[in-house]
mmCIF file with all atom_site columns, C-alpha atoms in Angstrom:
data_model
loop_
_atom_site.group_PDB
_atom_site.id
_atom_site.type_symbol
_atom_site.label_atom_id
_atom_site.label_alt_id
_atom_site.label_comp_id
_atom_site.label_asym_id
_atom_site.label_entity_id
_atom_site.label_seq_id
_atom_site.pdbx_PDB_ins_code
_atom_site.Cartn_x
_atom_site.Cartn_y
_atom_site.Cartn_z
_atom_site.occupancy
_atom_site.B_iso_or_equiv
_atom_site.pdbx_formal_charge
_atom_site.auth_seq_id
_atom_site.auth_comp_id
_atom_site.auth_asym_id
_atom_site.auth_atom_id
_atom_site.pdbx_PDB_model_num
ATOM 1   C CA . MET C 1 1   ? 14.740 0.549   43.409 1.00 47.00 ? 18  MET C CA 1
ATOM 2   C CA . LYS C 1 2   ? 16.572 -2.385  41.847 1.00 45.00 ? 19  LYS C CA 1
ATOM 3   C CA . ARG C 1 3   ? 14.224 -2.298  38.833 1.00 43.00 ? 20  ARG C CA 1
ATOM 4   C CA . SER C 1 4   ? 14.766 1.432   38.253 1.00 42.00 ? 21  SER C CA 1
ATOM 5   C CA . LEU C 1 5   ? 18.540 0.937   38.392 1.00 38.00 ? 22  LEU C CA 1
ATOM 6   C CA . THR C 1 6   ? 18.254 -1.878  35.862 1.00 38.00 ? 23  THR C CA 1
ATOM 7   C CA . LEU C 1 7   ? 16.096 0.261   33.563 1.00 36.00 ? 24  LEU C CA 1
ATOM 8   C CA . SER C 1 8   ? 18.516 3.185   33.926 1.00 40.00 ? 25  SER C CA 1
ATOM 9   C CA . GLY C 1 9   ? 21.426 0.926   33.046 1.00 41.00 ? 26  GLY C CA 1
ATOM 10  C CA . LEU C 1 10  ? 19.591 -0.395  30.016 1.00 37.00 ? 27  LEU C CA 1
ATOM 11  C CA . ALA C 1 11  ? 18.759 3.134   28.847 1.00 39.00 ? 28  ALA C CA 1
ATOM 12  C CA . ILE C 1 12  ? 22.402 4.178   29.175 1.00 36.00 ? 29  ILE C CA 1
ATOM 13  C CA . PHE C 1 13  ? 23.478 1.085   27.227 1.00 37.00 ? 30  PHE C CA 1
ATOM 14  C CA . LEU C 1 14  ? 21.048 1.817   24.413 1.00 39.00 ? 31  LEU C CA 1
ATOM 15  C CA . LEU C 1 15  ? 22.096 5.457   24.210 1.00 38.00 ? 32  LEU C CA 1
ATOM 16  C CA . ALA C 1 16  ? 25.739 4.441   24.088 1.00 37.00 ? 33  ALA C CA 1
ATOM 17  C CA . ALA C 1 17  ? 25.014 1.785   21.466 1.00 43.00 ? 34  ALA C CA 1
ATOM 18  C CA . CYS C 1 18  ? 23.327 4.147   19.027 1.00 50.00 ? 35  CYS C CA 1
ATOM 19  C CA . GLY C 1 19  ? 24.634 7.588   19.901 1.00 45.00 ? 36  GLY C CA 1
ATOM 20  C CA . ASN C 1 20  ? 26.745 9.669   17.573 1.00 38.00 ? 37  ASN C CA 1
ATOM 21  C CA . SER C 1 21  ? 29.987 7.884   18.455 1.00 34.00 ? 38  SER C CA 1
ATOM 22  C CA . GLN C 1 22  ? 30.962 4.356   17.642 1.00 33.00 ? 39  GLN C CA 1
ATOM 23  C CA . ALA C 1 23  ? 29.569 1.720   19.970 1.00 34.00 ? 40  ALA C CA 1
ATOM 24  C CA . ASN C 1 24  ? 31.777 -0.683  21.851 1.00 30.00 ? 41  ASN C CA 1
ATOM 25  C CA . SER C 1 25  ? 31.021 -4.317  21.250 1.00 30.00 ? 42  SER C CA 1
ATOM 26  C CA . TYR C 1 26  ? 32.432 -7.699  22.095 1.00 26.00 ? 43  TYR C CA 1
ATOM 27  C CA . LYS C 1 27  ? 34.389 -9.082  19.196 1.00 28.00 ? 44  LYS C CA 1
ATOM 28  C CA . GLU C 1 28  ? 34.909 -12.743 18.618 1.00 31.00 ? 45  GLU C CA 1
ATOM 29  C CA . LYS C 1 29  ? 37.411 -14.027 16.117 1.00 30.00 ? 46  LYS C CA 1
ATOM 30  C CA . LYS C 1 30  ? 38.124 -17.654 15.395 1.00 31.00 ? 47  LYS C CA 1
ATOM 31  C CA . GLU C 1 31  ? 41.106 -18.731 13.361 1.00 34.00 ? 48  GLU C CA 1
ATOM 32  C CA . GLY C 1 32  ? 40.131 -19.104 9.711  1.00 35.00 ? 49  GLY C CA 1
ATOM 33  C CA . SER C 1 33  ? 36.629 -17.665 10.171 1.00 31.00 ? 50  SER C CA 1
ATOM 34  C CA . THR C 1 34  ? 34.888 -14.456 9.265  1.00 33.00 ? 51  THR C CA 1
ATOM 35  C CA . PRO C 1 35  ? 35.147 -11.856 12.049 1.00 35.00 ? 52  PRO C CA 1
ATOM 36  C CA . THR C 1 36  ? 31.902 -11.498 13.959 1.00 35.00 ? 53  THR C CA 1
ATOM 37  C CA . GLU C 1 37  ? 30.519 -9.294  16.670 1.00 39.00 ? 54  GLU C CA 1
ATOM 38  C CA . LEU C 1 38  ? 28.520 -10.417 19.658 1.00 38.00 ? 55  LEU C CA 1
ATOM 39  C CA . VAL C 1 39  ? 25.756 -7.867  20.124 1.00 38.00 ? 56  VAL C CA 1
ATOM 40  C CA . SER C 1 40  ? 23.460 -7.719  23.145 1.00 37.00 ? 57  SER C CA 1
ATOM 41  C CA . VAL C 1 41  ? 20.315 -5.585  23.365 1.00 39.00 ? 58  VAL C CA 1
ATOM 42  C CA . ASN C 1 42  ? 17.451 -6.039  25.836 1.00 40.00 ? 59  ASN C CA 1
ATOM 43  C CA . ASP C 1 43  ? 18.901 -9.364  27.036 1.00 43.00 ? 60  ASP C CA 1
ATOM 44  C CA . GLN C 1 44  ? 18.902 -10.743 23.475 1.00 40.00 ? 61  GLN C CA 1
ATOM 45  C CA . VAL C 1 45  ? 22.237 -11.712 21.964 1.00 39.00 ? 62  VAL C CA 1
ATOM 46  C CA . ALA C 1 46  ? 23.047 -12.106 18.291 1.00 39.00 ? 63  ALA C CA 1
ATOM 47  C CA . LEU C 1 47  ? 26.239 -13.044 16.511 1.00 36.00 ? 64  LEU C CA 1
ATOM 48  C CA . VAL C 1 48  ? 26.478 -10.790 13.467 1.00 37.00 ? 65  VAL C CA 1
ATOM 49  C CA . THR C 1 49  ? 28.933 -10.710 10.593 1.00 36.00 ? 66  THR C CA 1
ATOM 50  C CA . PRO C 1 50  ? 30.001 -7.240  9.432  1.00 37.00 ? 67  PRO C CA 1
ATOM 51  C CA . ALA C 1 51  ? 28.034 -5.590  6.603  1.00 38.00 ? 68  ALA C CA 1
ATOM 52  C CA . GLN C 1 52  ? 25.332 -8.230  6.821  1.00 42.00 ? 69  GLN C CA 1
ATOM 53  C CA . SER C 1 53  ? 23.151 -7.566  3.798  1.00 43.00 ? 70  SER C CA 1
ATOM 54  C CA . GLY C 1 54  ? 22.428 -10.651 1.738  1.00 53.00 ? 71  GLY C CA 1
ATOM 55  C CA . GLY C 1 55  ? 19.140 -10.154 -0.109 1.00 81.00 ? 72  GLY C CA 1
ATOM 56  C CA . THR C 1 56  ? 18.317 -6.620  0.903  1.00 90.00 ? 73  THR C CA 1
ATOM 57  C CA . LYS C 1 57  ? 19.475 -3.914  -1.473 1.00 95.00 ? 74  LYS C CA 1
ATOM 58  C CA . MET C 1 58  ? 21.691 -1.073  -0.319 1.00 96.00 ? 75  MET C CA 1
ATOM 59  C CA . LEU C 1 59  ? 20.352 2.307   -1.428 1.00 96.00 ? 76  LEU C CA 1
ATOM 60  C CA . VAL C 1 60  ? 22.448 5.352   -2.210 1.00 97.00 ? 77  VAL C CA 1
ATOM 61  C CA . LYS C 1 61  ? 20.973 8.737   -3.042 1.00 97.00 ? 78  LYS C CA 1
ATOM 62  C CA . SER C 1 62  ? 20.958 8.231   -6.837 1.00 97.00 ? 79  SER C CA 1
ATOM 63  C CA . GLU C 1 63  ? 19.054 4.919   -6.541 1.00 97.00 ? 80  GLU C CA 1
ATOM 64  C CA . PHE C 1 64  ? 16.724 6.338   -3.899 1.00 97.00 ? 81  PHE C CA 1
ATOM 65  C CA . LEU C 1 65  ? 15.760 9.190   -6.244 1.00 97.00 ? 82  LEU C CA 1
ATOM 66  C CA . LYS C 1 66  ? 14.902 6.658   -8.985 1.00 97.00 ? 83  LYS C CA 1
ATOM 67  C CA . THR C 1 67  ? 13.167 3.939   -6.977 1.00 96.00 ? 84  THR C CA 1
ATOM 68  C CA . VAL C 1 68  ? 11.597 5.562   -3.904 1.00 97.00 ? 85  VAL C CA 1
ATOM 69  C CA . TRP C 1 69  ? 11.036 9.340   -4.077 1.00 97.00 ? 86  TRP C CA 1
ATOM 70  C CA . ASN C 1 70  ? 12.657 12.098  -6.096 1.00 97.00 ? 87  ASN C CA 1
ATOM 71  C CA . TYR C 1 71  ? 12.617 14.864  -3.519 1.00 96.00 ? 88  TYR C CA 1
ATOM 72  C CA . GLU C 1 72  ? 14.792 17.046  -5.751 1.00 96.00 ? 89  GLU C CA 1
ATOM 73  C CA . THR C 1 73  ? 12.108 17.395  -8.438 1.00 96.00 ? 90  THR C CA 1
ATOM 74  C CA . SER C 1 74  ? 9.166  17.131  -6.046 1.00 93.00 ? 91  SER C CA 1
ATOM 75  C CA . PRO C 1 75  ? 10.317 18.368  -2.609 1.00 93.00 ? 92  PRO C CA 1
ATOM 76  C CA . GLN C 1 76  ? 6.872  19.316  -1.283 1.00 93.00 ? 93  GLN C CA 1
ATOM 77  C CA . VAL C 1 77  ? 4.902  16.279  -2.466 1.00 95.00 ? 94  VAL C CA 1
ATOM 78  C CA . TRP C 1 78  ? 5.568  12.658  -1.537 1.00 96.00 ? 95  TRP C CA 1
ATOM 79  C CA . LYS C 1 79  ? 5.258  10.503  -4.654 1.00 96.00 ? 96  LYS C CA 1
ATOM 80  C CA . PHE C 1 80  ? 6.388  6.924   -4.204 1.00 97.00 ? 97  PHE C CA 1
ATOM 81  C CA . LEU C 1 81  ? 8.104  5.646   -7.348 1.00 97.00 ? 98  LEU C CA 1
ATOM 82  C CA . GLY C 1 82  ? 8.208  1.926   -6.569 1.00 96.00 ? 99  GLY C CA 1
ATOM 83  C CA . ASP C 1 83  ? 6.049  -0.773  -8.126 1.00 95.00 ? 100 ASP C CA 1
ATOM 84  C CA . LYS C 1 84  ? 5.518  -2.534  -4.782 1.00 96.00 ? 101 LYS C CA 1
ATOM 85  C CA . PRO C 1 85  ? 5.707  -1.357  -1.150 1.00 98.00 ? 102 PRO C CA 1
ATOM 86  C CA . ALA C 1 86  ? 9.135  -0.781  0.343  1.00 98.00 ? 103 ALA C CA 1
ATOM 87  C CA . LEU C 1 87  ? 10.652 -1.253  3.770  1.00 97.00 ? 104 LEU C CA 1
ATOM 88  C CA . ILE C 1 88  ? 13.736 0.933   4.250  1.00 98.00 ? 105 ILE C CA 1
ATOM 89  C CA . ASP C 1 89  ? 16.103 0.233   7.145  1.00 98.00 ? 106 ASP C CA 1
ATOM 90  C CA . PHE C 1 90  ? 18.145 3.313   8.131  1.00 98.00 ? 107 PHE C CA 1
ATOM 91  C CA . TYR C 1 91  ? 21.177 1.907   9.969  1.00 98.00 ? 108 TYR C CA 1
ATOM 92  C CA . ALA C 1 92  ? 24.869 2.321   10.756 1.00 98.00 ? 109 ALA C CA 1
ATOM 93  C CA . ASP C 1 93  ? 27.546 -0.377  10.900 1.00 96.00 ? 110 ASP C CA 1
ATOM 94  C CA . TRP C 1 94  ? 28.509 0.548   14.474 1.00 97.00 ? 111 TRP C CA 1
ATOM 95  C CA . CYS C 1 95  ? 24.949 0.426   15.869 1.00 97.00 ? 112 CYS C CA 1
ATOM 96  C CA . GLY C 1 96  ? 24.243 -2.616  18.069 1.00 97.00 ? 113 GLY C CA 1
ATOM 97  C CA . PRO C 1 97  ? 20.430 -2.616  17.692 1.00 97.00 ? 114 PRO C CA 1
ATOM 98  C CA . CYS C 1 98  ? 20.869 -2.165  13.919 1.00 97.00 ? 115 CYS C CA 1
ATOM 99  C CA . LYS C 1 99  ? 22.972 -5.319  13.881 1.00 97.00 ? 116 LYS C CA 1
ATOM 100 C CA . MET C 1 100 ? 20.291 -7.103  15.880 1.00 97.00 ? 117 MET C CA 1
ATOM 101 C CA . ILE C 1 101 ? 17.583 -6.354  13.279 1.00 97.00 ? 118 ILE C CA 1
ATOM 102 C CA . ALA C 1 102 ? 19.787 -6.984  10.213 1.00 97.00 ? 119 ALA C CA 1
ATOM 103 C CA . PRO C 1 103 ? 18.984 -10.733 10.164 1.00 97.00 ? 120 PRO C CA 1
ATOM 104 C CA . ILE C 1 104 ? 15.291 -9.900  10.658 1.00 97.00 ? 121 ILE C CA 1
ATOM 105 C CA . MET C 1 105 ? 15.366 -7.621  7.606  1.00 97.00 ? 122 MET C CA 1
ATOM 106 C CA . GLU C 1 106 ? 16.950 -10.442 5.586  1.00 96.00 ? 123 GLU C CA 1
ATOM 107 C CA . GLU C 1 107 ? 14.231 -12.866 6.735  1.00 96.00 ? 124 GLU C CA 1
ATOM 108 C CA . LEU C 1 108 ? 11.484 -10.356 5.896  1.00 96.00 ? 125 LEU C CA 1
ATOM 109 C CA . ASN C 1 109 ? 13.022 -9.872  2.460  1.00 95.00 ? 126 ASN C CA 1
ATOM 110 C CA . SER C 1 110 ? 12.835 -13.634 1.875  1.00 94.00 ? 127 SER C CA 1
ATOM 111 C CA . GLU C 1 111 ? 9.374  -14.105 3.350  1.00 94.00 ? 128 GLU C CA 1
ATOM 112 C CA . PHE C 1 112 ? 7.797  -11.161 1.487  1.00 95.00 ? 129 PHE C CA 1
ATOM 113 C CA . ILE C 1 113 ? 9.994  -11.453 -1.623 1.00 92.00 ? 130 ILE C CA 1
ATOM 114 C CA . ASP C 1 114 ? 7.249  -11.012 -4.223 1.00 92.00 ? 131 ASP C CA 1
ATOM 115 C CA . LYS C 1 115 ? 5.254  -8.492  -2.188 1.00 96.00 ? 132 LYS C CA 1
ATOM 116 C CA . ILE C 1 116 ? 7.669  -5.840  -0.899 1.00 96.00 ? 133 ILE C CA 1
ATOM 117 C CA . ASN C 1 117 ? 11.164 -4.496  -1.523 1.00 97.00 ? 134 ASN C CA 1
ATOM 118 C CA . VAL C 1 118 ? 13.499 -4.333  1.468  1.00 97.00 ? 135 VAL C CA 1
ATOM 119 C CA . TYR C 1 119 ? 16.236 -1.701  1.316  1.00 98.00 ? 136 TYR C CA 1
ATOM 120 C CA . LYS C 1 120 ? 19.004 -0.526  3.632  1.00 98.00 ? 137 LYS C CA 1
ATOM 121 C CA . ILE C 1 121 ? 20.451 2.979   3.883  1.00 98.00 ? 138 ILE C CA 1
ATOM 122 C CA . ASP C 1 122 ? 23.738 3.552   5.704  1.00 98.00 ? 139 ASP C CA 1
ATOM 123 C CA . THR C 1 123 ? 23.140 6.812   7.583  1.00 98.00 ? 140 THR C CA 1
ATOM 124 C CA . ASP C 1 124 ? 26.877 7.502   7.886  1.00 97.00 ? 141 ASP C CA 1
ATOM 125 C CA . LYS C 1 125 ? 27.352 7.355   4.113  1.00 97.00 ? 142 LYS C CA 1
ATOM 126 C CA . GLU C 1 126 ? 23.983 8.801   3.098  1.00 98.00 ? 143 GLU C CA 1
ATOM 127 C CA . GLN C 1 127 ? 23.656 11.697  5.536  1.00 97.00 ? 144 GLN C CA 1
ATOM 128 C CA . GLU C 1 128 ? 21.457 13.718  3.185  1.00 97.00 ? 145 GLU C CA 1
ATOM 129 C CA . LEU C 1 129 ? 18.867 10.920  3.034  1.00 97.00 ? 146 LEU C CA 1
ATOM 130 C CA . ALA C 1 130 ? 18.963 10.584  6.820  1.00 97.00 ? 147 ALA C CA 1
ATOM 131 C CA . ARG C 1 131 ? 18.472 14.344  7.160  1.00 97.00 ? 148 ARG C CA 1
ATOM 132 C CA . ILE C 1 132 ? 15.534 14.403  4.696  1.00 95.00 ? 149 ILE C CA 1
ATOM 133 C CA . PHE C 1 133 ? 13.670 11.945  6.938  1.00 96.00 ? 150 PHE C CA 1
ATOM 134 C CA . GLY C 1 134 ? 14.812 13.501  10.213 1.00 96.00 ? 151 GLY C CA 1
ATOM 135 C CA . ILE C 1 135 ? 16.672 10.385  11.325 1.00 97.00 ? 152 ILE C CA 1
ATOM 136 C CA . SER C 1 136 ? 18.116 11.127  14.757 1.00 95.00 ? 153 SER C CA 1
ATOM 137 C CA . SER C 1 137 ? 17.891 7.630   16.215 1.00 97.00 ? 154 SER C CA 1
ATOM 138 C CA . ILE C 1 138 ? 18.711 4.325   14.601 1.00 97.00 ? 155 ILE C CA 1
ATOM 139 C CA . PRO C 1 139 ? 17.540 1.847   13.676 1.00 98.00 ? 156 PRO C CA 1
ATOM 140 C CA . SER C 1 140 ? 14.654 3.622   12.002 1.00 98.00 ? 157 SER C CA 1
ATOM 141 C CA . VAL C 1 141 ? 12.546 1.740   9.486  1.00 98.00 ? 158 VAL C CA 1
ATOM 142 C CA . LEU C 1 142 ? 10.478 3.572   6.886  1.00 98.00 ? 159 LEU C CA 1
ATOM 143 C CA . PHE C 1 143 ? 7.357  1.829   5.570  1.00 98.00 ? 160 PHE C CA 1
ATOM 144 C CA . CYS C 1 144 ? 6.519  3.111   2.069  1.00 98.00 ? 161 CYS C CA 1
ATOM 145 C CA . PRO C 1 145 ? 3.133  1.953   0.746  1.00 98.00 ? 162 PRO C CA 1
ATOM 146 C CA . VAL C 1 146 ? 2.519  2.246   -3.006 1.00 96.00 ? 163 VAL C CA 1
ATOM 147 C CA . ASP C 1 147 ? -0.355 4.631   -2.270 1.00 94.00 ? 164 ASP C CA 1
ATOM 148 C CA . GLY C 1 148 ? -0.401 6.844   0.786  1.00 93.00 ? 165 GLY C CA 1
ATOM 149 C CA . LYS C 1 149 ? 2.147  8.462   3.050  1.00 95.00 ? 166 LYS C CA 1
ATOM 150 C CA . PRO C 1 150 ? 5.214  6.711   4.441  1.00 96.00 ? 167 PRO C CA 1
ATOM 151 C CA . GLN C 1 151 ? 5.331  5.770   8.129  1.00 97.00 ? 168 GLN C CA 1
ATOM 152 C CA . MET C 1 152 ? 8.417  5.553   10.339 1.00 97.00 ? 169 MET C CA 1
ATOM 153 C CA . ALA C 1 153 ? 9.138  3.025   13.095 1.00 97.00 ? 170 ALA C CA 1
ATOM 154 C CA . ILE C 1 154 ? 11.941 4.142   15.393 1.00 96.00 ? 171 ILE C CA 1
ATOM 155 C CA . GLY C 1 155 ? 13.957 1.605   17.355 1.00 96.00 ? 172 GLY C CA 1
ATOM 156 C CA . ALA C 1 156 ? 14.386 -2.133  17.099 1.00 97.00 ? 173 ALA C CA 1
ATOM 157 C CA . MET C 1 157 ? 11.312 -4.354  17.049 1.00 97.00 ? 174 MET C CA 1
ATOM 158 C CA . SER C 1 158 ? 10.875 -8.100  17.077 1.00 97.00 ? 175 SER C CA 1
ATOM 159 C CA . LYS C 1 159 ? 10.367 -9.937  13.810 1.00 97.00 ? 176 LYS C CA 1
ATOM 160 C CA . GLN C 1 160 ? 6.704  -10.419 14.712 1.00 97.00 ? 177 GLN C CA 1
ATOM 161 C CA . GLY C 1 161 ? 6.386  -6.665  15.314 1.00 97.00 ? 178 GLY C CA 1
ATOM 162 C CA . TYR C 1 162 ? 7.713  -5.932  11.828 1.00 97.00 ? 179 TYR C CA 1
ATOM 163 C CA . ILE C 1 163 ? 5.415  -8.554  10.295 1.00 97.00 ? 180 ILE C CA 1
ATOM 164 C CA . GLU C 1 164 ? 2.386  -7.030  12.017 1.00 96.00 ? 181 GLU C CA 1
ATOM 165 C CA . ALA C 1 165 ? 3.404  -3.549  10.845 1.00 96.00 ? 182 ALA C CA 1
ATOM 166 C CA . ILE C 1 166 ? 3.925  -4.777  7.264  1.00 97.00 ? 183 ILE C CA 1
ATOM 167 C CA . GLU C 1 167 ? 0.515  -6.445  7.248  1.00 96.00 ? 184 GLU C CA 1
ATOM 168 C CA . LYS C 1 168 ? -1.168 -3.343  8.723  1.00 96.00 ? 185 LYS C CA 1
ATOM 169 C CA . VAL C 1 169 ? 0.579  -0.593  6.714  1.00 96.00 ? 186 VAL C CA 1
ATOM 170 C CA . PHE C 1 170 ? 0.754  -2.467  3.393  1.00 97.00 ? 187 PHE C CA 1
ATOM 171 C CA . SER C 1 171 ? -2.427 -4.555  3.771  1.00 94.00 ? 188 SER C CA 1
ATOM 172 C CA . ILE C 1 172 ? -0.601 -7.704  2.674  1.00 93.00 ? 189 ILE C CA 1
ATOM 173 C CA . LYS C 1 173 ? -0.058 -11.102 4.269  1.00 86.00 ? 190 LYS C CA 1
ATOM 174 C CA . GLN C 1 174 ? 3.144  -13.057 4.707  1.00 78.00 ? 191 GLN C CA 1
ATOM 175 C CA . ASN C 1 175 ? 4.030  -15.691 2.045  1.00 66.00 ? 192 ASN C CA 1
#
């Protein structure tokens, strides 16, 4: 009984964190420092600075059409336009689990720097791109191999989970 109540509470938390309204979070601000948010998901806590996107590249529709897939000229046929595989993180600034995986995406970008491109798409700003891929839950991460069809992972995973998926989908090893 206690376990089912705990699981129910966790499910409610996750739905509230990544629903269609902004999530509540604990904010921490120190004098003279960058504002941060304390985010907790599945008993893991991360301190995240807003708009955390160091090495990953933010994609807007115009860049997406040039570097990933031009669905306007080829709406029925997936044709990846990149020169190396791509990992695309569909996220929103208010999403707790998205903030939890943001540092993981940065680490993956560094660790696979010469082998894959890591991109981020803000689903609030790029609603058309989110709609094209049927994004209804975030984070959602799209794996785009150079050859073959893209694959979507929905929900937050551990860093090791992303590494295993990268190695399996792209047939490449970590640096």
